XYZ file of C-alpha atoms in Angstrom:
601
model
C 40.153 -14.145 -11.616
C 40.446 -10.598 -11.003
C 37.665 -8.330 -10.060
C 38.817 -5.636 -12.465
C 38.697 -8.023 -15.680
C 35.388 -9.106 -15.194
C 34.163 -5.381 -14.788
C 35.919 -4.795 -18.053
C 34.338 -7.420 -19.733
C 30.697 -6.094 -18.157
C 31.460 -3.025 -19.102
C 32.425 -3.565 -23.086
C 29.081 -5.691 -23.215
C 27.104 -2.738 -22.262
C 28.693 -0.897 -24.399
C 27.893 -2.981 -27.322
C 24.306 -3.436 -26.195
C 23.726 0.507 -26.108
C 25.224 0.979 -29.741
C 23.429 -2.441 -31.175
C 20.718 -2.491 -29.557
C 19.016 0.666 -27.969
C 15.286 0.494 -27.541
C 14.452 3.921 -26.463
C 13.956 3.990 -22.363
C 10.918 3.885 -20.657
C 11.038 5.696 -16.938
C 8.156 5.074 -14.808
C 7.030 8.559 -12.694
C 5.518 7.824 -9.443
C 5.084 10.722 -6.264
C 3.118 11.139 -3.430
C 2.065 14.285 -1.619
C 0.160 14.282 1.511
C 1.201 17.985 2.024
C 3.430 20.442 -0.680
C 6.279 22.026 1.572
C 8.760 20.140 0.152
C 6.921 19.505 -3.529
C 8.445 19.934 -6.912
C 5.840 21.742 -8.585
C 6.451 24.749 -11.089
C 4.025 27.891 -10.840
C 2.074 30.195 -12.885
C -0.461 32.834 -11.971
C -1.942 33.057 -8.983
C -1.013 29.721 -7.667
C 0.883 29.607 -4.212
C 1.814 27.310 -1.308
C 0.433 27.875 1.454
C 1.180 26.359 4.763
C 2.209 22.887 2.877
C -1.575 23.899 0.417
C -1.513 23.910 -3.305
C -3.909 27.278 -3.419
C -4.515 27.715 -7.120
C -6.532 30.874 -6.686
C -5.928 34.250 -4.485
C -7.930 36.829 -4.738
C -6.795 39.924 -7.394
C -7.436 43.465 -7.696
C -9.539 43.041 -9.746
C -11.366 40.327 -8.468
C -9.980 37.581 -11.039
C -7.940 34.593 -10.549
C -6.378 32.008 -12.887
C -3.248 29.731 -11.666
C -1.395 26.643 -13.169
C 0.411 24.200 -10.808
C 2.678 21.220 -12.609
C 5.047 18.171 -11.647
C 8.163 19.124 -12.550
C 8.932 16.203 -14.314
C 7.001 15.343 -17.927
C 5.163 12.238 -18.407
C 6.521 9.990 -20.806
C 3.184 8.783 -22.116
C 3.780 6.842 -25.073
C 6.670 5.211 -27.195
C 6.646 5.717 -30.947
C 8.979 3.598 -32.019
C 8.291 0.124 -29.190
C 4.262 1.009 -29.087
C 4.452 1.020 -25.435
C 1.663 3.392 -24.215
C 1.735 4.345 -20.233
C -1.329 3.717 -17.546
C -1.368 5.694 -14.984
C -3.245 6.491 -11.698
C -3.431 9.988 -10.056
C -5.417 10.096 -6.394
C -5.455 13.996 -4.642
C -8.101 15.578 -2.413
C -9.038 19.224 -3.162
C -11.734 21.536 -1.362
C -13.450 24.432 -2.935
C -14.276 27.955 -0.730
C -16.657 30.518 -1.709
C -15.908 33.864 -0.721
C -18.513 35.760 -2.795
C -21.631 34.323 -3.635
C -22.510 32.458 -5.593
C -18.816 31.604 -6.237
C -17.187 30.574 -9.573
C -15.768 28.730 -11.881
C -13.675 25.641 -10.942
C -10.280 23.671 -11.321
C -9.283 20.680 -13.088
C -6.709 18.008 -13.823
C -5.191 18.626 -16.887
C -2.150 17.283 -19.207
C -0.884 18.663 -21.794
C 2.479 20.285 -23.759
C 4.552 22.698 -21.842
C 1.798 23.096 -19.056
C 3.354 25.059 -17.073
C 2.933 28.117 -19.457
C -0.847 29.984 -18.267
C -2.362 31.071 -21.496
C -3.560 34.678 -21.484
C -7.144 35.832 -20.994
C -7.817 32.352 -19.087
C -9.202 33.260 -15.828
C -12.964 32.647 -14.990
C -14.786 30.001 -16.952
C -11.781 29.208 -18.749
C -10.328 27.468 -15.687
C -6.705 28.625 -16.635
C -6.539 26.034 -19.609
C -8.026 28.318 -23.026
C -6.893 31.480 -24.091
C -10.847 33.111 -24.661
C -12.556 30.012 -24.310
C -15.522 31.096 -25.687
C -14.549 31.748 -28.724
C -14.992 28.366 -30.286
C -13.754 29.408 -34.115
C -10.315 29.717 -32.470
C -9.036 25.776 -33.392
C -7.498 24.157 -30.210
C -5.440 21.120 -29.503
C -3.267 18.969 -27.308
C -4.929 19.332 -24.110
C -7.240 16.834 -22.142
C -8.741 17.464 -18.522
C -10.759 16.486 -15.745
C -13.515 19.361 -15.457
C -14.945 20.324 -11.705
C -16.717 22.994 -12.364
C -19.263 24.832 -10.086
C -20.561 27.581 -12.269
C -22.825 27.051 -15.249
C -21.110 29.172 -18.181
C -23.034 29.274 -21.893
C -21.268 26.192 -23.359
C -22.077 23.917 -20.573
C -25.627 23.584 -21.716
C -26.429 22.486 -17.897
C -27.454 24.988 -14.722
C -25.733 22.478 -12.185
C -22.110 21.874 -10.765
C -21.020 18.966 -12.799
C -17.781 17.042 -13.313
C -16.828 16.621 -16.588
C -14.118 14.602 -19.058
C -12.638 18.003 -21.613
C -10.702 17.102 -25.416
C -9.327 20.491 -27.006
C -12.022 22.412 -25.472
C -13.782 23.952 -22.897
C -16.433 22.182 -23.332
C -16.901 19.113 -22.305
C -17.166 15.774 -24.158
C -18.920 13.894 -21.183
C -20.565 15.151 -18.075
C -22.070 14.208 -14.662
C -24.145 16.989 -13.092
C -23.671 16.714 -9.686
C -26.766 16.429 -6.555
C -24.311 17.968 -3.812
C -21.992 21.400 -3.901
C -18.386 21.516 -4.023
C -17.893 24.971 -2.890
C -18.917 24.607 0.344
C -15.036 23.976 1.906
C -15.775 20.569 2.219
C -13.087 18.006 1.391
C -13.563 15.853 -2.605
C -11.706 13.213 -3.268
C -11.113 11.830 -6.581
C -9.266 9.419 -8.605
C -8.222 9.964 -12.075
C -7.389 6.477 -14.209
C -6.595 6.160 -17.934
C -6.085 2.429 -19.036
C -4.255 2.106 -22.500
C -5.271 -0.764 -23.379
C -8.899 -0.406 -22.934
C -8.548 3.073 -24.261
C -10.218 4.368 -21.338
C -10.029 7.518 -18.917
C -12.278 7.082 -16.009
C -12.814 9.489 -13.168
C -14.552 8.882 -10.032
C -15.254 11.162 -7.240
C -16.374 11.596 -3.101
C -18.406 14.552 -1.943
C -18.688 14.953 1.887
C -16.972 11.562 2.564
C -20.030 9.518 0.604
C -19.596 6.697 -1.692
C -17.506 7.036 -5.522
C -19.348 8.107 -8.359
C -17.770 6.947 -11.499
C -17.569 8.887 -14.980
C -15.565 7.615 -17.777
C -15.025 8.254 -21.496
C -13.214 6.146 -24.412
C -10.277 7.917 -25.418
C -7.022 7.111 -26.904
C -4.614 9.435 -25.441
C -1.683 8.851 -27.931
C -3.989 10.128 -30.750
C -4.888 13.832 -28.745
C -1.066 14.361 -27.091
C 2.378 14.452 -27.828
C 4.904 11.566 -26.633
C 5.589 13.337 -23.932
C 3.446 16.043 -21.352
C 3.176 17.942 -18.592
C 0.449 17.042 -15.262
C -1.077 19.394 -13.536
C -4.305 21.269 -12.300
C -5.393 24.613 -13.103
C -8.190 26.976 -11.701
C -9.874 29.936 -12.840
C -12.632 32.397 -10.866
C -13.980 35.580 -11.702
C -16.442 38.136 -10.052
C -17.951 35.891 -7.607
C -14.885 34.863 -6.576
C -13.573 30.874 -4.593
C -10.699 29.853 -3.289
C -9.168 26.350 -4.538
C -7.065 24.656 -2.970
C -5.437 20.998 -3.296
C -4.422 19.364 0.001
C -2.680 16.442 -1.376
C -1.489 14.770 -4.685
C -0.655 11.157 -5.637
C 0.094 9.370 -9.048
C 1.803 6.731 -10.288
C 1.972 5.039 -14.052
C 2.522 1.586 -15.186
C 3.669 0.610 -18.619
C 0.941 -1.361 -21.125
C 2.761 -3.541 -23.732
C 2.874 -2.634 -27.035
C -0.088 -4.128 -29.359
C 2.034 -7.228 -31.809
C 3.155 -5.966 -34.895
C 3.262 -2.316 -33.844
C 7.455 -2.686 -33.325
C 9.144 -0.866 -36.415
C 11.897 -2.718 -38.617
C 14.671 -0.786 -37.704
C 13.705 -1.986 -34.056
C 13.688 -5.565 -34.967
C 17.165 -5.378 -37.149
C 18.572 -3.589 -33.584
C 17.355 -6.396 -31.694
C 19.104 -9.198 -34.094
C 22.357 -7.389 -34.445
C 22.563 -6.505 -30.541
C 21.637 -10.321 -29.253
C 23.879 -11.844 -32.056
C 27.067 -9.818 -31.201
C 26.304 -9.093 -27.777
C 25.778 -12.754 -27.323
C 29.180 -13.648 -27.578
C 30.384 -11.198 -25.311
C 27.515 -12.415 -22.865
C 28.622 -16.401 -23.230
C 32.504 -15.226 -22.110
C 31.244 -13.291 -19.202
C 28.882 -15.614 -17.848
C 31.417 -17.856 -18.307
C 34.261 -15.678 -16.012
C 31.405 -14.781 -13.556
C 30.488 -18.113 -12.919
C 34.223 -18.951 -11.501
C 34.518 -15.519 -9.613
C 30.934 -16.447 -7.807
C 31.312 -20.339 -7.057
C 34.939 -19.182 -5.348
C 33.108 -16.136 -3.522
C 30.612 -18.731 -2.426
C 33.052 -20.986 -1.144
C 35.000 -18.185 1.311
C 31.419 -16.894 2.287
C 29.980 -20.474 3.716
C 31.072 -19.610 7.236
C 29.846 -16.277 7.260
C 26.350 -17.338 6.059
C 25.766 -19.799 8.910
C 26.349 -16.891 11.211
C 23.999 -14.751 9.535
C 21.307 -17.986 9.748
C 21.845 -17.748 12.968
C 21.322 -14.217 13.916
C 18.472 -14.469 11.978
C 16.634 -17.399 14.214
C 17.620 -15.272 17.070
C 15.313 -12.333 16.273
C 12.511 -14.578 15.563
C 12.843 -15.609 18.866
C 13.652 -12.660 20.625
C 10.800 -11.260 23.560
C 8.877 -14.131 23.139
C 9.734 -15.156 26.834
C 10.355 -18.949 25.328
C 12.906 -21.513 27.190
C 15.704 -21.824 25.000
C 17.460 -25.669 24.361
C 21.065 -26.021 23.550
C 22.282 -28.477 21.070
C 23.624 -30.879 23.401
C 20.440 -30.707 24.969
C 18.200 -31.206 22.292
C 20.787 -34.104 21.187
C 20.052 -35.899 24.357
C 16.107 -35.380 24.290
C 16.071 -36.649 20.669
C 18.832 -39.787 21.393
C 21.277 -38.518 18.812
C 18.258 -37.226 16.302
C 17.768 -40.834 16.084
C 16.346 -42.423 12.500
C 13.670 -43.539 14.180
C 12.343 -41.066 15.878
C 11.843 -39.118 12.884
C 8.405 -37.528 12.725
C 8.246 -35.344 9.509
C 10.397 -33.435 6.894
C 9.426 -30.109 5.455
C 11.281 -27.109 3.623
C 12.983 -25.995 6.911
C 14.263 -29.094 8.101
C 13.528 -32.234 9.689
C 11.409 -33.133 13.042
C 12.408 -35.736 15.679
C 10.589 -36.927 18.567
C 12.001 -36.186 22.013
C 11.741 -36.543 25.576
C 12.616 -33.307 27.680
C 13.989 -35.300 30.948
C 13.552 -31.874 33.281
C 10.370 -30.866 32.532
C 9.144 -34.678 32.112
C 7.715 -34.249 29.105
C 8.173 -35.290 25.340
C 8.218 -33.227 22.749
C 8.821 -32.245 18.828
C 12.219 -31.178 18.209
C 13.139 -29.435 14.242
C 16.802 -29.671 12.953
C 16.751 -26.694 10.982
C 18.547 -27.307 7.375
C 21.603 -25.481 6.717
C 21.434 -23.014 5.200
C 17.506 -22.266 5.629
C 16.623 -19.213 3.211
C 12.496 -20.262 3.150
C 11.327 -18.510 5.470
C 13.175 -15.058 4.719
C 12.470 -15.367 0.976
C 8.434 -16.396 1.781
C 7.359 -12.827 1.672
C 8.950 -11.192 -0.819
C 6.611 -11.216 -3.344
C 4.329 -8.035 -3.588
C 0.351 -8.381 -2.801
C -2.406 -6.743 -4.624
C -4.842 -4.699 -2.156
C -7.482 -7.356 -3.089
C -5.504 -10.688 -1.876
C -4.315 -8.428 1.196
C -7.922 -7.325 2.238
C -8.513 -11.191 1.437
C -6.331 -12.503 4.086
C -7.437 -9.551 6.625
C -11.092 -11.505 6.355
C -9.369 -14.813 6.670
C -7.432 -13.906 9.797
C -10.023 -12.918 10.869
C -12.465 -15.812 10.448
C -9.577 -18.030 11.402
C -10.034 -16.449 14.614
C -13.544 -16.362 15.124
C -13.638 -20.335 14.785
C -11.432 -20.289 17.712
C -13.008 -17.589 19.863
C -16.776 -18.024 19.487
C -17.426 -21.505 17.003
C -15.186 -24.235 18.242
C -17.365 -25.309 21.372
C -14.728 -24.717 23.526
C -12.998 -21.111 22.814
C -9.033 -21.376 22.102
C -6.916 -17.689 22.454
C -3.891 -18.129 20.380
C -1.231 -16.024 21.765
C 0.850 -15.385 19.092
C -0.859 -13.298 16.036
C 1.361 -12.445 13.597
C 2.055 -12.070 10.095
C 4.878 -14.769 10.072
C 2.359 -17.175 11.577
C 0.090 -16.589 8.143
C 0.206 -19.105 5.801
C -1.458 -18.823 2.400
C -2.066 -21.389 -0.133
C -1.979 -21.117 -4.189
C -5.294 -19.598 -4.408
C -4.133 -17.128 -1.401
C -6.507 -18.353 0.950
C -5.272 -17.637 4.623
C -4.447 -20.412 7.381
C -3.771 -19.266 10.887
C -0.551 -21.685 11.973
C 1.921 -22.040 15.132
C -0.356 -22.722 17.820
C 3.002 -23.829 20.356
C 1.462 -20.872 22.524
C -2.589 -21.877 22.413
C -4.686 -22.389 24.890
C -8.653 -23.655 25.878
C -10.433 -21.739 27.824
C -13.611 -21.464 29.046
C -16.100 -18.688 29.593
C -15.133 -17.311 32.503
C -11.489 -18.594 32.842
C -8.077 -16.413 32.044
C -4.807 -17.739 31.143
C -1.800 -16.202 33.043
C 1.724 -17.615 32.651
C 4.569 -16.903 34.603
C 6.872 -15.967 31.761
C 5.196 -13.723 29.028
C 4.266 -15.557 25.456
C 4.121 -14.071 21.970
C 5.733 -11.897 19.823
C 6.925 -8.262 20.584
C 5.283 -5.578 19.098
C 1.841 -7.231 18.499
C 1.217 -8.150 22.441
C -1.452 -6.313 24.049
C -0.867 -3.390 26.593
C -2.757 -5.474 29.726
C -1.148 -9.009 28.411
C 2.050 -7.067 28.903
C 1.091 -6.381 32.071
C -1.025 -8.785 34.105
C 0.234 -11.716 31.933
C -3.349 -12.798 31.608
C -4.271 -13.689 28.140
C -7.936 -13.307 26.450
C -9.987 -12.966 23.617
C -9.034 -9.270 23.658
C -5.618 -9.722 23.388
C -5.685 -11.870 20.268
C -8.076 -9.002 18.491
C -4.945 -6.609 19.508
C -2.953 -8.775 17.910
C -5.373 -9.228 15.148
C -5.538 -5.099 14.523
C -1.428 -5.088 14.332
C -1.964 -7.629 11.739
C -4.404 -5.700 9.910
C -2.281 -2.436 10.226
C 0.890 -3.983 8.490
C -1.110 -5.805 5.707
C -2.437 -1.956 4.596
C 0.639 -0.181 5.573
C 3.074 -2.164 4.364
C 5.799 -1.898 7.433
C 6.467 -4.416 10.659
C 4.478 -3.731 13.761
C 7.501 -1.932 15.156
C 9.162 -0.276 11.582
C 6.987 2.845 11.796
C 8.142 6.369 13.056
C 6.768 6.610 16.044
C 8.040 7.850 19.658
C 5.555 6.995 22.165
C 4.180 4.853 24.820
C 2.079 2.433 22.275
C 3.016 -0.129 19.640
C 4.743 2.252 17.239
C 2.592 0.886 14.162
C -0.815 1.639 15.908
C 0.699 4.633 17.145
C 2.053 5.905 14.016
C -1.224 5.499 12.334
C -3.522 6.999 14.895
C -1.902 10.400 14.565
C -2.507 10.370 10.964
C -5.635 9.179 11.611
C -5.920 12.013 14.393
C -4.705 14.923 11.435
C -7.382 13.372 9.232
C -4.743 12.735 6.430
C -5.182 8.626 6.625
C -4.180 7.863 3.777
C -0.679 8.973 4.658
C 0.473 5.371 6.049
C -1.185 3.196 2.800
C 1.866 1.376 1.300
C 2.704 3.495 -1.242
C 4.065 0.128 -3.186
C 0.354 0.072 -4.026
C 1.129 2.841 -6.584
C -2.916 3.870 -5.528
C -4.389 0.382 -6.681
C -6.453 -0.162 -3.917
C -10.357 0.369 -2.951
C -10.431 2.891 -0.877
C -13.816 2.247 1.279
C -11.322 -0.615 1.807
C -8.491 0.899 2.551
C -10.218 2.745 4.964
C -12.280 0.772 6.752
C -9.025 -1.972 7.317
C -6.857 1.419 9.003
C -9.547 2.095 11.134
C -11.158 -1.751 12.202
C -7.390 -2.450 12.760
C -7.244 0.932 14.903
C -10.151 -0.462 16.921
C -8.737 -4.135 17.434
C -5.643 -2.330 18.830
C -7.609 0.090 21.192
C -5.281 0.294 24.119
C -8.341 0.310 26.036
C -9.667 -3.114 26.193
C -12.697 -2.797 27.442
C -13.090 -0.836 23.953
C -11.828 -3.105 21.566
C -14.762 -5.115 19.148
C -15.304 -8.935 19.898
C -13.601 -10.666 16.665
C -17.674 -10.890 15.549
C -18.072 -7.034 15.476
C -14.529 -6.505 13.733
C -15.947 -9.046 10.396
C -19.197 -7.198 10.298
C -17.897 -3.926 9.736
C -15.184 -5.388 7.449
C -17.830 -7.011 4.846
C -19.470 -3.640 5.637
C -22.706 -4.910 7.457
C -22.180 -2.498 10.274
C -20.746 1.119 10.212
C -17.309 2.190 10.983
C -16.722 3.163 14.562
C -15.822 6.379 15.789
C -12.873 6.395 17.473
C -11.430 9.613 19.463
C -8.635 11.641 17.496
C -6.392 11.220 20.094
C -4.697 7.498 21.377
C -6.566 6.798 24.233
C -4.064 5.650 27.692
C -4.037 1.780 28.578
C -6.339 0.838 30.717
C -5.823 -2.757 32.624
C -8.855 -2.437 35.129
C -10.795 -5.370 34.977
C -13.070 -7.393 37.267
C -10.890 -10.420 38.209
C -11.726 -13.843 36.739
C -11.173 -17.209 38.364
C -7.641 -18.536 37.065
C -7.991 -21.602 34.601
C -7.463 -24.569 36.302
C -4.964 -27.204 34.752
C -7.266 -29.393 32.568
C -8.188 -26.268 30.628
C -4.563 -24.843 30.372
C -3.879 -28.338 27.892
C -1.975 -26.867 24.920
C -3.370 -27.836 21.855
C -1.326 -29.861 19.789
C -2.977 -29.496 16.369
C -0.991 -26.658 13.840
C -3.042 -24.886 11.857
C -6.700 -23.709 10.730
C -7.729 -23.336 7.444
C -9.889 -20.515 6.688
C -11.487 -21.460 3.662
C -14.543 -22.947 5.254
C-alpha cells in the first residue's frame, strides 16, 4: 500500500472531523521562571527587568510608582459552549524593600481583561489595579487578585500588613493580617491555587523561610471573568516609597471536566454527525493502516533485536561484571535444559547452571525476545506524594539492612531500576547479585569495581572498599532523581562530581532550589517536601564521607523529627582518608542469595 494513500485518507478524515465535529480547543498554559532575562512578559509603568528581576516599582520624580507586568499569552479559563472550566497553579517568590520609611503600599497577583493596560491614577494604595480606588461609587468589574499589602489605607479597616483575596475592588473580600513584615527585603514565597470544581481560590504564603499559612475564599471564577484573561502582578507605592521586585514565576493549569448536562445541543448534534460520518472514513483507514503496519513490522524484526540488544548493553555498562557468551551460558545450563528450569517471569525464563571455571553453579535468565518490560516499567508519571513515598521506603529498605538485620548487609547497587513498587506503590529494594554481610568493623573490597555508574560513591570509586556510606551515596542519587526528575548522569553539569548531585548543589549554592524540581510536577508538590528530599539527598551524596548521615539520621529528618542540615554553598572536594579496617574475611564476604526486601513492614 502506498504511503501517500494512506496520508490521503488521514488527511480527508480530519478534515471531516474539523467541519462535523469541532468542539472548541482547549490549550493548556504552563511556564516556569527561575529568573526573567529571557521572559515573555509585556510592560506597563514603571515595571523593568533588572538583572534577570521583575522590579515592578522604580522610584519617580515625584516619588510615585505604579507598574503592571503580564504573560504574554491569555489564559483560556473557561469553555462556554463544553463547560470545561481550567485549574490552575501559580508558585513565584517576591521580596519587598523599603527605601523610605515606613514604606508603602504593596503588589499583587492579579487576572483580569486586557491586563496589560495600567489604569490611570493607580499608583499608591491602588496597587496599579483601580483607576481612584477610593472612590467606591465608581462601579468596577472583571478583576480578581491576590492582595500583599504592607500599608494600612482607609478601606482596609485593619492597621497591619495583611494578605488578602480582592473581587472588583480594592478592598478586600477576605483577609489575613500578618505577625511578621514583608518589607524588610526578605524573600516570600507563595502559592496561588484556584480549584474549579470546588469553586475555590486558596493562597498560602512563607515569610522568612517559616512554615505556609493558608487563606482561601469560595469563588467561582467563570461568574467574575471573561472566557478568556490576562495573569499578572501589579504594584503601586507612594510617598514612603518600596521597591518590589519578583525573583521568579511559575504556573501551570489543568483542565476540570465539565459538570453533566452543561454540554449545549448544538454540541451534541456535532458530536453525532462527526462520529457517524467520520466513522466510516475511520473503519477504511484503520483498515489500510493495519496492512501498512503488520508489513512495516515484519521488515523491522531484525532491526528490533539489535536495538534489544544495545539496550541490555547499557544496563550493563561500568558495572565491572564478568560477561558470559551464549555458548557459554549454553554449556553451564546443558542446552537450557527442561529440567533445570527454575522460574519464569515477564523477562524471560531462569535455568540452573554450573559455571565449570569458576566452580560454581549459578542462575542463568534467557531473556524473551523481544523484552519491552523493563523499558516501558517507568513510563508512567508519579505524583510528588507516591515519589516522597518511595524516598521513605528506600530508605527503610535500607535501614533493615544496615542497622536491623543482626548482621548488617551493604547492597552495592542503589538505583532506581533496582526499585520495585507494588499496586499500592509501596517500595521493595531488589537485585541483591552485588550484596554483601558484613560485620562491624569489616570492609568489603573487590578486585573489580561493582555497581552502577553514576550512583557509586567517590571513595568506592577509589579504594574499592564498600560501606554503609557508600550505599547512603547511592541512596542520595536516588533521592535526587525521584525530585528532579532526570538520571543520575542526565543533568548539565561539567565537573568533577556525579553530574546530578553536582547540578543541584549549585542551585542549591545560588539559593534558587527549586530550579531542578521536575517541572512535570506542573507545582503539585509540598514544598517543605520538596525541600527537605533536595537537600537530605544532597547530604547522602556528600562527597565527603566522613560527612554523610548514617541511613538513621537521613529518615529522621525526612519524617521531619530532626532539622535540616546545613550544608556549605559550595561542593565540598572528596575526601577518601579513613582509618583502615581489617578486610572481611571469606565467611562474611557470602553473597546473599535472597532478592528482594519489602518495605512495607
Amino acid at each position: 500500500m502506498n504511503l501517500s494513500i494512506l496520508r490521503t485518507l488521514w488527511f480527508i478524515y480530519l478534515v471531516l472531523c474539523c467541519l462535523l465535529f469541532h468542539p472548541p480547543l482547549h490549550h493548556a498554559l504552563s511556564f516556569n521562571f527561575y529568573n526573567f532575562f529571557n521572559s515573555s512578559l509585556i510592560l506597563n509603568g514603571t515595571a523593568v527587568i533588572e538583572n534577570g528581576i521583575l522590579s515592578l516599582s522604580r522610584n519617580s520624580a515625584n516619588n510615585t510608582a505604579g507598574g503592571r507586568a503580564v504573560y504574554s499569552e491569555q489564559l483560556h479559563l473557561y469553555d462556554p459552549i463544553t463547560g470545561n472550566s481550567t485549574d490552575f497553579t501559580t508558585q513565584f517568590s517576591f521580596q519587598i524593600s523599603t527605601v523610605t520609611e515606613p514604606g508603602q503600599d504593596g503588589l499583587a497577583f492579579f487576572l483580569a481583561p486586557n491586563g496589560s493596560l495600567l489604569p490611570e491614577y493607580a499608583s499608591g494604595g491602588c496597587l496599579a489595579l483601580f483607576s481612584r480606588c477610593d472612590d467606591f461609587t465608581i462601579p468596577r468589574k472583571e478583576l480578581v487578585a491576590v492582595e500583599f499589602d504592607t500599608y494600612s489605607n482607609s478601606w482596609d479597616e485593619t492597621d497591619k500588613e495583611h494578605v488578602g483575596i480582592n473581587i472588583n475592588s480594592i478592598k478586600s473580600l477576605i483577609k489575613q493580617d500578618l505577625n511578621q513584615t514583608m518589607k524588610d527585603g526578605a524573600r516570600v514565597d507563595a502559592i496561588i491555587r484556584y480549584d474549579s470544581k470546588a469553586i475555590n481560590l486558596s493562597v498560602s504564603w512563607s515569610l522568612h523561610d517559616g512554615p505556609f499559612v493558608s487563606l482561601s475564599h469560595r469563588i467561582n471564577l467563570t461568574k467574575s471573568l471573561p472566557e478568556r484573561v490576562s495573569i499578572g502582578f501589579a504594584a503601586g507605592s507612594a510617598y514612603f516609597f518600596q521597591t518590589h521586585e519578583i525573583l521568579s514565576w511559575g504556573f501551570a493549569t489543568e483542565l476540570s471536566p465539565a459538570v453533566p448536562g452543561s454540554t449545549s445541543s448544538t454540541f451534541s448534534a456535532g458530536l453525532i454527525v462527526g462520529c457517524t460520518v467520520g466513522g466510516i472514513f475511520l473503519v477504511c483507514g484503520i483498515v489500510l493502516v493495519f496492512v501498512f503496519v503488520w508489513r512495516k513490522r515484519s521488515r523491522g524484526k531484525g532491526k528490533e533485536s539489535v536495538k534489544n540488544g544495545d539496550f541490555m548493553e547499557q544496563e550493563i555498562e561500568h558495572t565491572g561484571l564478568r560477561r558470559f557468551s551464549y555458548n557459554e551460558l549454553v554449556r553451564a545450563t546443558n542446552g537450557f535444559a527442561e529440567e533445570g528450569k527454575l522460574g519464569e517471569g515477564g523477562f524471560g525464563v531462569v535455568y540452573k547452571g554450573f559455571l565449570s571455571e569458576f566452580k560454581q553453579f549459578a542462575a542463568v535468565k534467557k531473556v524473551s525476545r523481544p523484552s519491552d518490560q523493563g523499558k516501558k516499567a517507568g513510563r508512567t508519571l508519579l505524583k510528588w506524594e507516591v515519589r516522597y513515598k518511595i524516598a521513605l521506603g528506600l530508605a527503610s529498605a535500607l535501614l533493615y539492612l544496615h542497622e536491623e538485620s543482626g548482621q548488617y548487609v551493604v547492597h552495592r547497587d542503589i538505583k532506581s531500576s533496582n526499585i520495585m513498587l507494588d499496586s499500592e506503590f509501596n517500595a521493595k529494594l531488589g537485585d541483591f547479585g552485588l550484596a554483601r554481610l558484613m560485620d562491624e568493623e569489616a570492609r568489603v573490597k573487590t578486585t573489580a569495581l561493582a555497581g552502577t555508574w553514576g550512583y557509586i560513591a567517590p571513595e568506592y570509586a577509589s579504594t574499592g572498599k564498600a560501606t554503609k556510606g557508600s550505599d547512603v551515596f547511592s541512596f542520595g542519587i536516588v533521592a535526587l532523581e525521584i525530585a528532579c526528575g532526570k538520571k543520575s548522569t542526565e543533568a548539565k553539569y561539567e565537573g568533577p562530581h556525579v553530574p546530578i548531585a553536582g547540578w543541584v548543589w549549585e542551585s542549591y549554592g545560588n539559593e534558587r532550589l527549586y530550579e531542578v524540581v521536575d517541572e512535570r510536577l506542573c507545582l503539585k508538590f509540598d514544598m517543605k517536601e520538596m525541600e527537605c528530599l533536595l537537600i537530605v539527598g544532597l547530604w547522602c551524596a556528600h562527597p565527603d564521607q566522613s560527612l554523610r548521615p548514617s541511613i538513621r539520621q537521613a529518615i529522621q529528618v525526612l519524617h521531619f523529627d530532626a532539622p535540616l542540615p546545613n550544608l556549605p554553598k559550595k561542593m565540598p572536594v572528596a575526601n577518601y582518608n579513613e582509618p583502615a579496617a581489617p578486610q572481611a574475611s571469606t565467611d562474611l564476604a557470602a553473597t546473599i542469595s535472597f532478592s528482594s526486601i519489602n518495605v512495607g513492614r
